[in-house]
Short mmCIF file of C-alpha atoms and ligand atoms in Angstrom, two decimals:
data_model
loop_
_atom_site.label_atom_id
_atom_site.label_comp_id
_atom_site.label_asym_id
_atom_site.label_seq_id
_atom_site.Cartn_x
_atom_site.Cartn_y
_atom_site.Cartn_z
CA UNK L 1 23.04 -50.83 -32.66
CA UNK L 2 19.90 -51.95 -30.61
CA UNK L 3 17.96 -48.84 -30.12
CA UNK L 4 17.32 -47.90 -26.32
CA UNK L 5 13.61 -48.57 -25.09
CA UNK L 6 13.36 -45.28 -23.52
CA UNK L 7 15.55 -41.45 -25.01
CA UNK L 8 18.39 -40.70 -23.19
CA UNK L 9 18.12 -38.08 -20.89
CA UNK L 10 21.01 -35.66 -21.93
CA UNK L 11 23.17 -33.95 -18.88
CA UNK L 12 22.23 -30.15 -18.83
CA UNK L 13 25.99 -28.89 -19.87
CA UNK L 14 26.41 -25.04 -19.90
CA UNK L 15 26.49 -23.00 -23.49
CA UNK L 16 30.10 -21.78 -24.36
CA UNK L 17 29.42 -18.43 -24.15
CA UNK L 18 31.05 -17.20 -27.13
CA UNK L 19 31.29 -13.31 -27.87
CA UNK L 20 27.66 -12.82 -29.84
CA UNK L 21 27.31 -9.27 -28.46
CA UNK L 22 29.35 -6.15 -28.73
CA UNK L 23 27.65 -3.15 -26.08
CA UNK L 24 28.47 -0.53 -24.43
CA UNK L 25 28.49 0.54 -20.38
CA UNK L 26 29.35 3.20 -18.05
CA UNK L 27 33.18 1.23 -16.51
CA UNK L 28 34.92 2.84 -14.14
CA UNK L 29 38.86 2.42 -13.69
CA UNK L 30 39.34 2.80 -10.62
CA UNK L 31 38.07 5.10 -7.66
CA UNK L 32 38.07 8.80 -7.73
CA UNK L 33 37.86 8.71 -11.32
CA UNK L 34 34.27 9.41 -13.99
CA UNK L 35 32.20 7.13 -15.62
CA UNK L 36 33.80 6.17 -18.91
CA UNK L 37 31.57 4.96 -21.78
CA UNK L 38 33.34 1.89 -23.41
CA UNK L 39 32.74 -0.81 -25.98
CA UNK L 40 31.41 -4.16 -24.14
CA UNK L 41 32.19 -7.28 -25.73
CA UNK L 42 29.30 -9.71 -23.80
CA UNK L 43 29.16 -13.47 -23.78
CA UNK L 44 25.76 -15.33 -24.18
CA UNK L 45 24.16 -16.64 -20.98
CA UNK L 46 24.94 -19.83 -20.04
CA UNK L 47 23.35 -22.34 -17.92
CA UNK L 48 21.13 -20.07 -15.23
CA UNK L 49 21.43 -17.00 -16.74
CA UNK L 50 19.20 -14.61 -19.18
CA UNK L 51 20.04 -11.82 -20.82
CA UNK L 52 18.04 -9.06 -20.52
CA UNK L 53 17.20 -5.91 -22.74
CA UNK L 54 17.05 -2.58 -20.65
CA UNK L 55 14.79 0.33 -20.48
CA UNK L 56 16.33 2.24 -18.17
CA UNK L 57 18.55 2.50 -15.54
CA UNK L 58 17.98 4.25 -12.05
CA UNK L 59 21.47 6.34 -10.28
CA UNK L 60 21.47 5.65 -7.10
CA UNK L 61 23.83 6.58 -4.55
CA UNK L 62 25.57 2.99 -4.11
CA UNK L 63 27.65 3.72 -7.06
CA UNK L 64 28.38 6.73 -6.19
CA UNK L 65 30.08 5.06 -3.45
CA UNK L 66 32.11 3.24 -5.96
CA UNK L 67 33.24 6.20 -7.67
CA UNK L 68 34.43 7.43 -4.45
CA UNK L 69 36.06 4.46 -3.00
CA UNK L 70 34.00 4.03 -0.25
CA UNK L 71 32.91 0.64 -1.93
CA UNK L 72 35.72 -1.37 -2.89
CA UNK L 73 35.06 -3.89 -5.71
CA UNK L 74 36.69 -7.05 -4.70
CA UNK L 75 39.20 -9.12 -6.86
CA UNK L 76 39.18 -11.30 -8.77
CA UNK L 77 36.32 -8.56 -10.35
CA UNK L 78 37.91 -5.40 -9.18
CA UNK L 79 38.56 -3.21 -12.16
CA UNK L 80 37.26 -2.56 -14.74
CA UNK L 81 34.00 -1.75 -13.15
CA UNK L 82 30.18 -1.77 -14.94
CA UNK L 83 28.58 -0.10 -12.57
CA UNK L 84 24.33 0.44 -11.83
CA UNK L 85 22.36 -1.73 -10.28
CA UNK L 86 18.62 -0.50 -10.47
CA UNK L 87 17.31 -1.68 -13.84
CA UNK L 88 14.24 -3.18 -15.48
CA UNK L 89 13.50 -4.40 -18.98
CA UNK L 90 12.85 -7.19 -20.99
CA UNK L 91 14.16 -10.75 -21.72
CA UNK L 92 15.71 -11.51 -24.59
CA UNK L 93 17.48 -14.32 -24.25
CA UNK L 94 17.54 -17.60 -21.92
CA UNK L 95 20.64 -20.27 -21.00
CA UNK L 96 20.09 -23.67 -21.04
CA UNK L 97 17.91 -24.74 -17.65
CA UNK L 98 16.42 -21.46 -17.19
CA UNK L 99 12.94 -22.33 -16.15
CA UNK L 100 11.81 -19.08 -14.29
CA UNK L 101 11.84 -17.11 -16.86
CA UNK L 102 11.23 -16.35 -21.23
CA UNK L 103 11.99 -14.54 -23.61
CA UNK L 104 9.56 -11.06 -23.73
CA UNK L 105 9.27 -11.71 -19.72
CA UNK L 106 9.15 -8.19 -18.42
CA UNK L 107 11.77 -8.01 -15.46
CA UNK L 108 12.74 -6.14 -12.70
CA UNK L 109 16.54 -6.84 -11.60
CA UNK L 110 16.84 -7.33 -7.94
CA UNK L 111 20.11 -5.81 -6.47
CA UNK L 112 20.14 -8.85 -4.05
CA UNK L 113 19.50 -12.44 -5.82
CA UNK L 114 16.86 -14.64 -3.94
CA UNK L 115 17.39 -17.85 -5.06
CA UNK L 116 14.62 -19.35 -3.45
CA UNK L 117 16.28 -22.32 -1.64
CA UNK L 118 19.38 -21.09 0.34
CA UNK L 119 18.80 -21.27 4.20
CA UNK L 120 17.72 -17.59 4.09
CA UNK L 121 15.34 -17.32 1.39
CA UNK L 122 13.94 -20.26 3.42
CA UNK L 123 13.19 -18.48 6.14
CA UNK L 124 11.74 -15.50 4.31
CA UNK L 125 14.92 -13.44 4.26
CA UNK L 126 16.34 -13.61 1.04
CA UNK L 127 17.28 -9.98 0.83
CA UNK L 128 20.09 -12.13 2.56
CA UNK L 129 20.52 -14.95 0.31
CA UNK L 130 23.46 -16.89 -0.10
CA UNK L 131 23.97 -16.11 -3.51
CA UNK L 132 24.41 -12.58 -2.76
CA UNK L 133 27.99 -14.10 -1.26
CA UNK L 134 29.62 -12.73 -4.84
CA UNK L 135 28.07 -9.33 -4.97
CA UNK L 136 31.43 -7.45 -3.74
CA UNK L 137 33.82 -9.68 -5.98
CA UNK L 138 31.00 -9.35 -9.18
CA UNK L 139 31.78 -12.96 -10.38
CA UNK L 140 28.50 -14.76 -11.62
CA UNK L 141 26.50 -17.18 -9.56
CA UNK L 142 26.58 -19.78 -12.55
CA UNK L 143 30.01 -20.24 -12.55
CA UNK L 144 32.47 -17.92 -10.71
CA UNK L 145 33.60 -15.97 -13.69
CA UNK L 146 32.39 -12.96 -16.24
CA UNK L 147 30.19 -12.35 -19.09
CA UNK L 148 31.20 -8.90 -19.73
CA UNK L 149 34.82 -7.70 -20.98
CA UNK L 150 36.51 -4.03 -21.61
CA UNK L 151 39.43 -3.48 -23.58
CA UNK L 152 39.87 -7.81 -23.45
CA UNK L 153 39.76 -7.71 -19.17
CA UNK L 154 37.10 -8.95 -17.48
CA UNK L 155 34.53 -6.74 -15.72
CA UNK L 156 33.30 -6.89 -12.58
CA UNK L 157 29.31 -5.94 -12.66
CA UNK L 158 27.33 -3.46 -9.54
CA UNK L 159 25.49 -6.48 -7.50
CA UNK L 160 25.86 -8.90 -9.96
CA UNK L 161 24.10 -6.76 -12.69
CA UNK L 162 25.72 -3.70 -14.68
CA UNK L 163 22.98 -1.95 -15.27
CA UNK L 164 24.58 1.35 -16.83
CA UNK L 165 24.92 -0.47 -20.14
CA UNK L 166 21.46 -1.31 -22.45
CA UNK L 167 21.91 -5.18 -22.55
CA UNK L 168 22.64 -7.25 -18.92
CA UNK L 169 23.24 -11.35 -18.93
CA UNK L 170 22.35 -11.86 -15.02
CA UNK L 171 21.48 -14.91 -12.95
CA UNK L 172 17.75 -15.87 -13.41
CA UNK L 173 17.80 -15.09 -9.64
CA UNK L 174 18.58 -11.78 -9.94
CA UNK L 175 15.41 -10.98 -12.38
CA UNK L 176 12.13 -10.56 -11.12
CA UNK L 177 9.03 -11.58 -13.78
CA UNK L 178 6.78 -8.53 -13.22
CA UNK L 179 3.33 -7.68 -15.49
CA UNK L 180 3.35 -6.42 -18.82
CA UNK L 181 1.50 -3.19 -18.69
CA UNK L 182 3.54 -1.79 -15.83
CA UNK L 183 6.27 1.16 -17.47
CA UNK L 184 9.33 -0.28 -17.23
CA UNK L 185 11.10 3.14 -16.46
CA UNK L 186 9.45 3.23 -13.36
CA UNK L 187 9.69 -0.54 -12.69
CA UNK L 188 13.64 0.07 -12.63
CA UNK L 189 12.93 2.07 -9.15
CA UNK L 190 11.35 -1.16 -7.31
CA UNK L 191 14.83 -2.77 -8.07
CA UNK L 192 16.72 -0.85 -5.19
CA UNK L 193 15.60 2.70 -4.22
CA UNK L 194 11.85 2.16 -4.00
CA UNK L 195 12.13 -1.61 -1.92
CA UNK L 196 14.54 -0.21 0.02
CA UNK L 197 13.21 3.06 1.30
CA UNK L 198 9.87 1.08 1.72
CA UNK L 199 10.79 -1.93 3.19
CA UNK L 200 13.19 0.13 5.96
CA UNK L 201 10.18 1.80 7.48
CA UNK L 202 7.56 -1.37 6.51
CA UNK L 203 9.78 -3.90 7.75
CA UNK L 204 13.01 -3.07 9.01
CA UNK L 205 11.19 -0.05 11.68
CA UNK L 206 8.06 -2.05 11.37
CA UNK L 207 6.13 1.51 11.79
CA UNK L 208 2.87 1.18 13.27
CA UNK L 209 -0.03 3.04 13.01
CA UNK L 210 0.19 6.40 14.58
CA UNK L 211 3.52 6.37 15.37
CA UNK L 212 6.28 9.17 15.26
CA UNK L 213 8.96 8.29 12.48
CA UNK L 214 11.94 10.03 11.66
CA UNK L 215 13.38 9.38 7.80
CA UNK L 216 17.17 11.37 7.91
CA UNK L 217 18.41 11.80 4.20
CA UNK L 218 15.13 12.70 1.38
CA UNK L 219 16.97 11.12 -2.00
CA UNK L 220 15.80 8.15 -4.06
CA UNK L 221 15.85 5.22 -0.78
CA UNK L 222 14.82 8.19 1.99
CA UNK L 223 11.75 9.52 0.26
CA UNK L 224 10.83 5.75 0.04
CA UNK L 225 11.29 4.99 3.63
CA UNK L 226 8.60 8.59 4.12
CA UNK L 227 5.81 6.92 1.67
CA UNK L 228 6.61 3.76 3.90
CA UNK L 229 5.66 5.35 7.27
CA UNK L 230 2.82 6.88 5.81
CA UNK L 231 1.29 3.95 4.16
CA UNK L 232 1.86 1.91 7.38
CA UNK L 233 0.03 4.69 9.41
CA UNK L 234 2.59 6.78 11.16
CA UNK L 235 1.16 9.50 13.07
CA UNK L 236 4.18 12.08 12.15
CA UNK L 237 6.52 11.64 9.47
CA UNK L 238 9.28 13.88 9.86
CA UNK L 239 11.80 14.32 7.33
CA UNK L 240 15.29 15.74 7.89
CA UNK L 241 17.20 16.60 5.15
CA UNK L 242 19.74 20.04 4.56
CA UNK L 243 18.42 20.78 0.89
CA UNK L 244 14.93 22.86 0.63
CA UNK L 245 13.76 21.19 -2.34
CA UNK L 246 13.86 17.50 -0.76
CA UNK L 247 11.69 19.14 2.28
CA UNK L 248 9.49 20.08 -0.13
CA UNK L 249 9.35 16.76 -2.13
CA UNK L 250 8.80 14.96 1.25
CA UNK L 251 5.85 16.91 2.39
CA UNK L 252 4.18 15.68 -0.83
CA UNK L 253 5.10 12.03 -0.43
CA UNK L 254 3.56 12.21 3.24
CA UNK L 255 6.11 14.22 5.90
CA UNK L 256 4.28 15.86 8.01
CA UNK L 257 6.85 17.63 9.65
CA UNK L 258 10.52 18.78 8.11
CA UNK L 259 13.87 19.70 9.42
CA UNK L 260 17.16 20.55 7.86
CA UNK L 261 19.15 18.73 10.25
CA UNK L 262 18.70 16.42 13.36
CA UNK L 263 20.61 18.89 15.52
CA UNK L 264 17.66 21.05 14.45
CA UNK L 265 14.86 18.43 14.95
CA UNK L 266 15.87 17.34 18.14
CA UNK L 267 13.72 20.07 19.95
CA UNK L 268 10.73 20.05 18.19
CA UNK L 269 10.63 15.87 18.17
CA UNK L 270 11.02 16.03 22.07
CA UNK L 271 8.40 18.80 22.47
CA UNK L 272 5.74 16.87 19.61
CA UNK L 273 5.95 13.50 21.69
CA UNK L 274 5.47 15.38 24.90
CA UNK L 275 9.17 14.26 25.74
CA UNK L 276 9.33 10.80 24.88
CA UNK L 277 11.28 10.69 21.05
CA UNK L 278 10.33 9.24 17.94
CA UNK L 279 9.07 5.58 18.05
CA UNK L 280 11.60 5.14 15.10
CA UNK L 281 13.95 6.73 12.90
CA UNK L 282 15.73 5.69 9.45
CA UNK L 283 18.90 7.01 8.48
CA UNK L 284 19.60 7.28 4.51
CA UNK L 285 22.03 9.72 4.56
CA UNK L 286 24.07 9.54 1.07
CA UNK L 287 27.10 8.84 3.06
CA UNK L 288 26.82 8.22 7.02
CA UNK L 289 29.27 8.81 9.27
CA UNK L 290 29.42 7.05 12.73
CA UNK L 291 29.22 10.01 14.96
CA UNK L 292 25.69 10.17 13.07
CA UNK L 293 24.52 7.15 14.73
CA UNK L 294 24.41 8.86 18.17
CA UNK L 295 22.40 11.75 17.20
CA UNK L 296 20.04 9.44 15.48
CA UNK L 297 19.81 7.33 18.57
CA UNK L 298 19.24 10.58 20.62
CA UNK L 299 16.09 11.57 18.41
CA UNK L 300 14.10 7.79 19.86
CA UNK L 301 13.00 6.92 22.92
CA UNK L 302 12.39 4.40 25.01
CA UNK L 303 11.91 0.69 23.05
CA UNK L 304 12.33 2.77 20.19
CA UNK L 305 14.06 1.35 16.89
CA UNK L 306 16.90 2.97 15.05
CA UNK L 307 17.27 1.95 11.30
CA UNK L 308 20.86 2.23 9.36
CA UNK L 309 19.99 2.04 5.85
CA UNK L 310 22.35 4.13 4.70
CA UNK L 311 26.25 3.46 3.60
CA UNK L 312 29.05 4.83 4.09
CA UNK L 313 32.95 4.17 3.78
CA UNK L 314 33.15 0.55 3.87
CA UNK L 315 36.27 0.35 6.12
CA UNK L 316 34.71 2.72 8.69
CA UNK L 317 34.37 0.48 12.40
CA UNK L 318 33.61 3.45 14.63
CA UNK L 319 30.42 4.89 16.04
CA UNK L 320 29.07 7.07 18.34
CA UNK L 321 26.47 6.85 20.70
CA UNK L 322 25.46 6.41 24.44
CA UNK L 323 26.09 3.10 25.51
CA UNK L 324 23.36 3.65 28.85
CA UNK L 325 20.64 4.96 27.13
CA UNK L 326 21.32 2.11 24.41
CA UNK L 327 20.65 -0.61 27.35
CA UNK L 328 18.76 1.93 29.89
CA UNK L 329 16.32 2.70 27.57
CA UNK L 330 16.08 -0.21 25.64
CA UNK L 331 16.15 1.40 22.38
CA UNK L 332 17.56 -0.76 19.17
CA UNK L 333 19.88 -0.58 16.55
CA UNK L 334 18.48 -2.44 13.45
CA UNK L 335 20.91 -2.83 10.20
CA UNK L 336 18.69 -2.94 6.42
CA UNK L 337 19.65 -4.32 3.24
CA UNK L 338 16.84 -4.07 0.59
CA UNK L 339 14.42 -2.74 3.34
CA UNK L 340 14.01 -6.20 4.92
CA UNK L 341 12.13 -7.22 2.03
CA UNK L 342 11.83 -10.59 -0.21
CA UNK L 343 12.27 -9.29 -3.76
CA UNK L 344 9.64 -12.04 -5.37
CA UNK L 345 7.45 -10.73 -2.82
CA UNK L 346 7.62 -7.23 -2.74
CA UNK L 347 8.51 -6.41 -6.25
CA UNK L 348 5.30 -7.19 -7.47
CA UNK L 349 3.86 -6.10 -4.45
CA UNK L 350 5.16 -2.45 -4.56
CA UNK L 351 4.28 -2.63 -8.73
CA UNK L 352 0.64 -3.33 -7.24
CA UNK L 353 0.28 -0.85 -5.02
CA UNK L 354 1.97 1.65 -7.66
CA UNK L 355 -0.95 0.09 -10.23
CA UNK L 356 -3.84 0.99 -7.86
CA UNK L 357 -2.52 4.33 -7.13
CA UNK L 358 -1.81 3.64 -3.79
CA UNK L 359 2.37 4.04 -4.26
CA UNK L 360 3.61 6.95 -6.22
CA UNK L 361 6.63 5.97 -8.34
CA UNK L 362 6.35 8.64 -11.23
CA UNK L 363 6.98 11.35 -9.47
CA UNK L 364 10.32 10.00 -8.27
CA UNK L 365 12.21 10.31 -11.49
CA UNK L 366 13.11 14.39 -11.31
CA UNK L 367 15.31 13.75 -14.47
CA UNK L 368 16.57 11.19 -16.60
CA UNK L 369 19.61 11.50 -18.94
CA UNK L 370 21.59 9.42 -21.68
CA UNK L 371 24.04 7.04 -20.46
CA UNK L 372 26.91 9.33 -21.70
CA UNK L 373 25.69 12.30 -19.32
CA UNK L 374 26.12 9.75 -16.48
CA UNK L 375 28.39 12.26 -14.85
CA UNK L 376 26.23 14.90 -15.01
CA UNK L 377 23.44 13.26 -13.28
CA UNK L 378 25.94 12.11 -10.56
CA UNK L 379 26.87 15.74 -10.13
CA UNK L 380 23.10 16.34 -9.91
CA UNK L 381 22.25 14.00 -7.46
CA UNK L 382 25.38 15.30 -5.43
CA UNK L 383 24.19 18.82 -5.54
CA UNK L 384 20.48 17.88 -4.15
CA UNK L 385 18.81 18.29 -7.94
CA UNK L 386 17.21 15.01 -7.96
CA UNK L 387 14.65 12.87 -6.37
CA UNK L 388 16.05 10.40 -8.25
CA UNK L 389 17.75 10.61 -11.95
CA UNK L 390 17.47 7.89 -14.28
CA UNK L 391 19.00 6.86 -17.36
CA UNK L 392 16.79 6.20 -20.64
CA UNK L 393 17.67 3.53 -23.22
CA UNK L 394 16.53 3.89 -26.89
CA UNK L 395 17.21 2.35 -30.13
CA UNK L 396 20.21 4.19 -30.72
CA UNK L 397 21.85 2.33 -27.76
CA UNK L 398 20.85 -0.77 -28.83
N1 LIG S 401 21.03 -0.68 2.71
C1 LIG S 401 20.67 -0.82 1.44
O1 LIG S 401 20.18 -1.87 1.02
C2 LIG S 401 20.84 0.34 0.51
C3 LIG S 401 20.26 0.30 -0.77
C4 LIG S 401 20.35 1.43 -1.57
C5 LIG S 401 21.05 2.54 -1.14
N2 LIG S 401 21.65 2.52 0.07
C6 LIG S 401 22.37 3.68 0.57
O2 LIG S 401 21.39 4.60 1.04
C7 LIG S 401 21.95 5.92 0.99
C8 LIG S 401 20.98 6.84 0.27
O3 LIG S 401 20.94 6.53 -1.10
P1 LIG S 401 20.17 7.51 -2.13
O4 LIG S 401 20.33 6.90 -3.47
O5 LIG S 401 18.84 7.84 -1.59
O6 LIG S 401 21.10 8.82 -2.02
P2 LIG S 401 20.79 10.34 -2.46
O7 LIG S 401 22.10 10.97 -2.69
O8 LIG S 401 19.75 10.35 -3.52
O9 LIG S 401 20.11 10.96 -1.14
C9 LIG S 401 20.82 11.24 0.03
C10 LIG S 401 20.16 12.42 0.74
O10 LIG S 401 20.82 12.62 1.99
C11 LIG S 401 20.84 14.02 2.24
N3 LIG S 401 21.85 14.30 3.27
C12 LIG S 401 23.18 14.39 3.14
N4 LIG S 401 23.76 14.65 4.33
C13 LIG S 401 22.75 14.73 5.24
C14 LIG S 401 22.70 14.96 6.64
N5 LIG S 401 23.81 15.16 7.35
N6 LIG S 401 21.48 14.96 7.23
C15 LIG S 401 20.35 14.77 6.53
N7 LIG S 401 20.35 14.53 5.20
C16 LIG S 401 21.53 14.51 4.56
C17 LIG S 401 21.14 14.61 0.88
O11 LIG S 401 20.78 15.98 0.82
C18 LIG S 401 20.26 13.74 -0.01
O12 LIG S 401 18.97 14.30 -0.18
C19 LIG S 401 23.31 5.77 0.31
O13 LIG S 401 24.31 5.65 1.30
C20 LIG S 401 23.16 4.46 -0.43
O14 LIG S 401 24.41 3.86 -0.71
C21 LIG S 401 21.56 1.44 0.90
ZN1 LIG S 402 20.84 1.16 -4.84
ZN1 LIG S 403 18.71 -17.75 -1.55
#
């Protein structure tokens, strides 16, 4: 056989991802039921994909929302359920045409993918990107189907990640390549809570300096939103929030006023501005309702912004609030995934600010717990114990 001048360029096929790892992960079964911790047979990553080695694993509310069937994971993913979604750690594996990323990359995983290329991430919105389109029905961006199974079913995966379990395989778009010497415990924050607390008042409100911002709801994403307003020079950061200790916590992270509800704030915020409202407010309420809306709306003024950050029951369609002062007084109603924020941007740009001491991310974590407490530290964040609690890998879960 002649030989060819030039090698033959090979098609990139994907692996077979054949069962090489046996794990374990927090599943649920269906709403209105715990966390389980069960065995996790996991396939290799294929084509796109890494698989990544976690420190730790942040419990944020969205799960929560899960467990209570305000979320409802879509089929074909459905149930079983890995939930968590606010992880970092550290490659230890790559698919064939991964080119982002290698193994010993330090990561943070992104709750939204930003692939880079899709018409969004284009135009510098790729908290909205296209392959986010999957998130609800947890099938993989590579290839429509699942890396992780429980009990021999396929499991659907919390935004395309799974974090409540040590290892993750995830799209190389959903992993963010962050420095080395940053701790990777606290990294895992910058992967939902952190951004998105942030990014609402940064981008989302765009606060300007010495404005008057109201942040409605002090857990992991609210307390966030209140270093946000500060950093981008609000004038008054007011924090509302029923539970003492979260008043507390937000005075230190730069409130300078608190309230313990906005029926209670509404007073004080009208007499402070001399009658005009807050230039801005951000709800992240654990769970929102719509008649919430309206009293948020009610606390700005005129041109003022209104941010809904926070989630709710997924089915809900109804609000409340005054449709003439909504077009009388020109004030806005502004919608925020991931704060607004690009997560190969900001990731490393929050990780920065956290390196220079200008962002404070270790006080955040109140408590962290072993993935088999995972209830407990849901029933702590329900009854106002935590800033935010986070799960702690170690060798023993490896
Ligand atoms: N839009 C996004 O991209 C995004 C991302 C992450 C989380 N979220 C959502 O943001 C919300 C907050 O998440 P979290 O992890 O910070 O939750 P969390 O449970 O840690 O904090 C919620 C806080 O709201 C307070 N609260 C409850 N009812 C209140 C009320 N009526 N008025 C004022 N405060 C009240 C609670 O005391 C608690 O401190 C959740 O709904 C979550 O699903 C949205
Ligand atoms: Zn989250
Ligand atoms: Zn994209």
């Amino acid at each position: 056989m002649a030989l060819r001048s030039s090698p033959r360029v090979m098609p990139v096929t994907a692996a077979v991802g054949g069962v090489t790892l046996k794990t374990k992960a927090a599943v649920l079964w269906g709403a209105h039921e715990d966390w389980q911790i069960e065995e996790v047979e996991q396939d290799d990553p294929i084509a796109g994909e890494v698989r990544v080695k976690l420190t730790a694993s942040g419990l944020c509310h969205s799960d929560e929302h899960v467990r209570m069937g305000d979320i409802i994971p879509m089929e074909p993913g459905g149930f079983p359920f890995i939930g968590g979604h606010e992880g970092a750690g550290v490659v230890e594996m790559v698919g064939p045409g991964v080119t982002s990323l290698a193994v010993g990359d330090h990561v943070v995983l992104g709750f939204i993918p930003a692939c880079g290329r899709c018409p969004s991430c284009s135009a510098g919105h790729s908290n909205l990107c296209d392959n986010g389109a999957t998130l609800i029905t947890g099938q993989m961006i590579s290839d429509g189907g699942f890396r992780s199974r429980v009990k021999g079913k396929d499991a659907g995966t919390m935004c395309l990640l799974g974090t409540f379990s040590p290892y993750v395989v995830v799209h190389e778009s959903s992993a963010i390549k962050i420095e080395d010497d940053i701790p990777l415990d606290k990294a895992a924050l910058v992967g939902c809570g952190v951004t998105t607390g942030w990014g609402s008042a940064v981008y989302s409100a765009e606060v300007k300096a010495g404005e008057t911002v109201v942040v409605i709801g002090i857990g992991g994403v609210g307390i966030n939103a209140v270093q946000g307003a500060a950093m981008a020079g609000a004038q008054r950061v007011i924090a509302i929030d029923p539970v003492e200790f979260k008043r507390e916590q937000a005075m230190a992270f730069g409130a300078t006023h608190t309230f313990s509800s906005m029926a209670e704030a509404l007073a004080p915020i009208t007499e402070l501005t001399w009658g005009r409202g807050a230039e801005k407010a951000i709800i992240t309420v654990g769970r929102i309702e719509g008649s919430m809306i309206g009293e948020m709306m009610a606390l700005i003024g005129k041109n003022g912004t209104a941010v809904v950050t926070g989630m709710g029951d997924m089915m809900q369609s109804e609000v409340t609030l005054s449709l003439f002062e909504l077009s009388m007084l020109q004030k806005r109603l502004q919608g925020s995934i991931f704060g607004g924020a690009n997560p190969r941007v900001d990731i490393p740009r929050l990780l920065g600010l956290y390196r220079d001491g200008q962002l404070k991310l270790d006080e955040l974590i109140t408590q962290t717990y072993k993935l088999e407490d995972i209830n407990q530290g849901y029933a702590d964040m329900n009854a106002g114990k935590n800033i935010r609690g986070v799960i702690m890998y170690s060798e023993e879960d490896y």
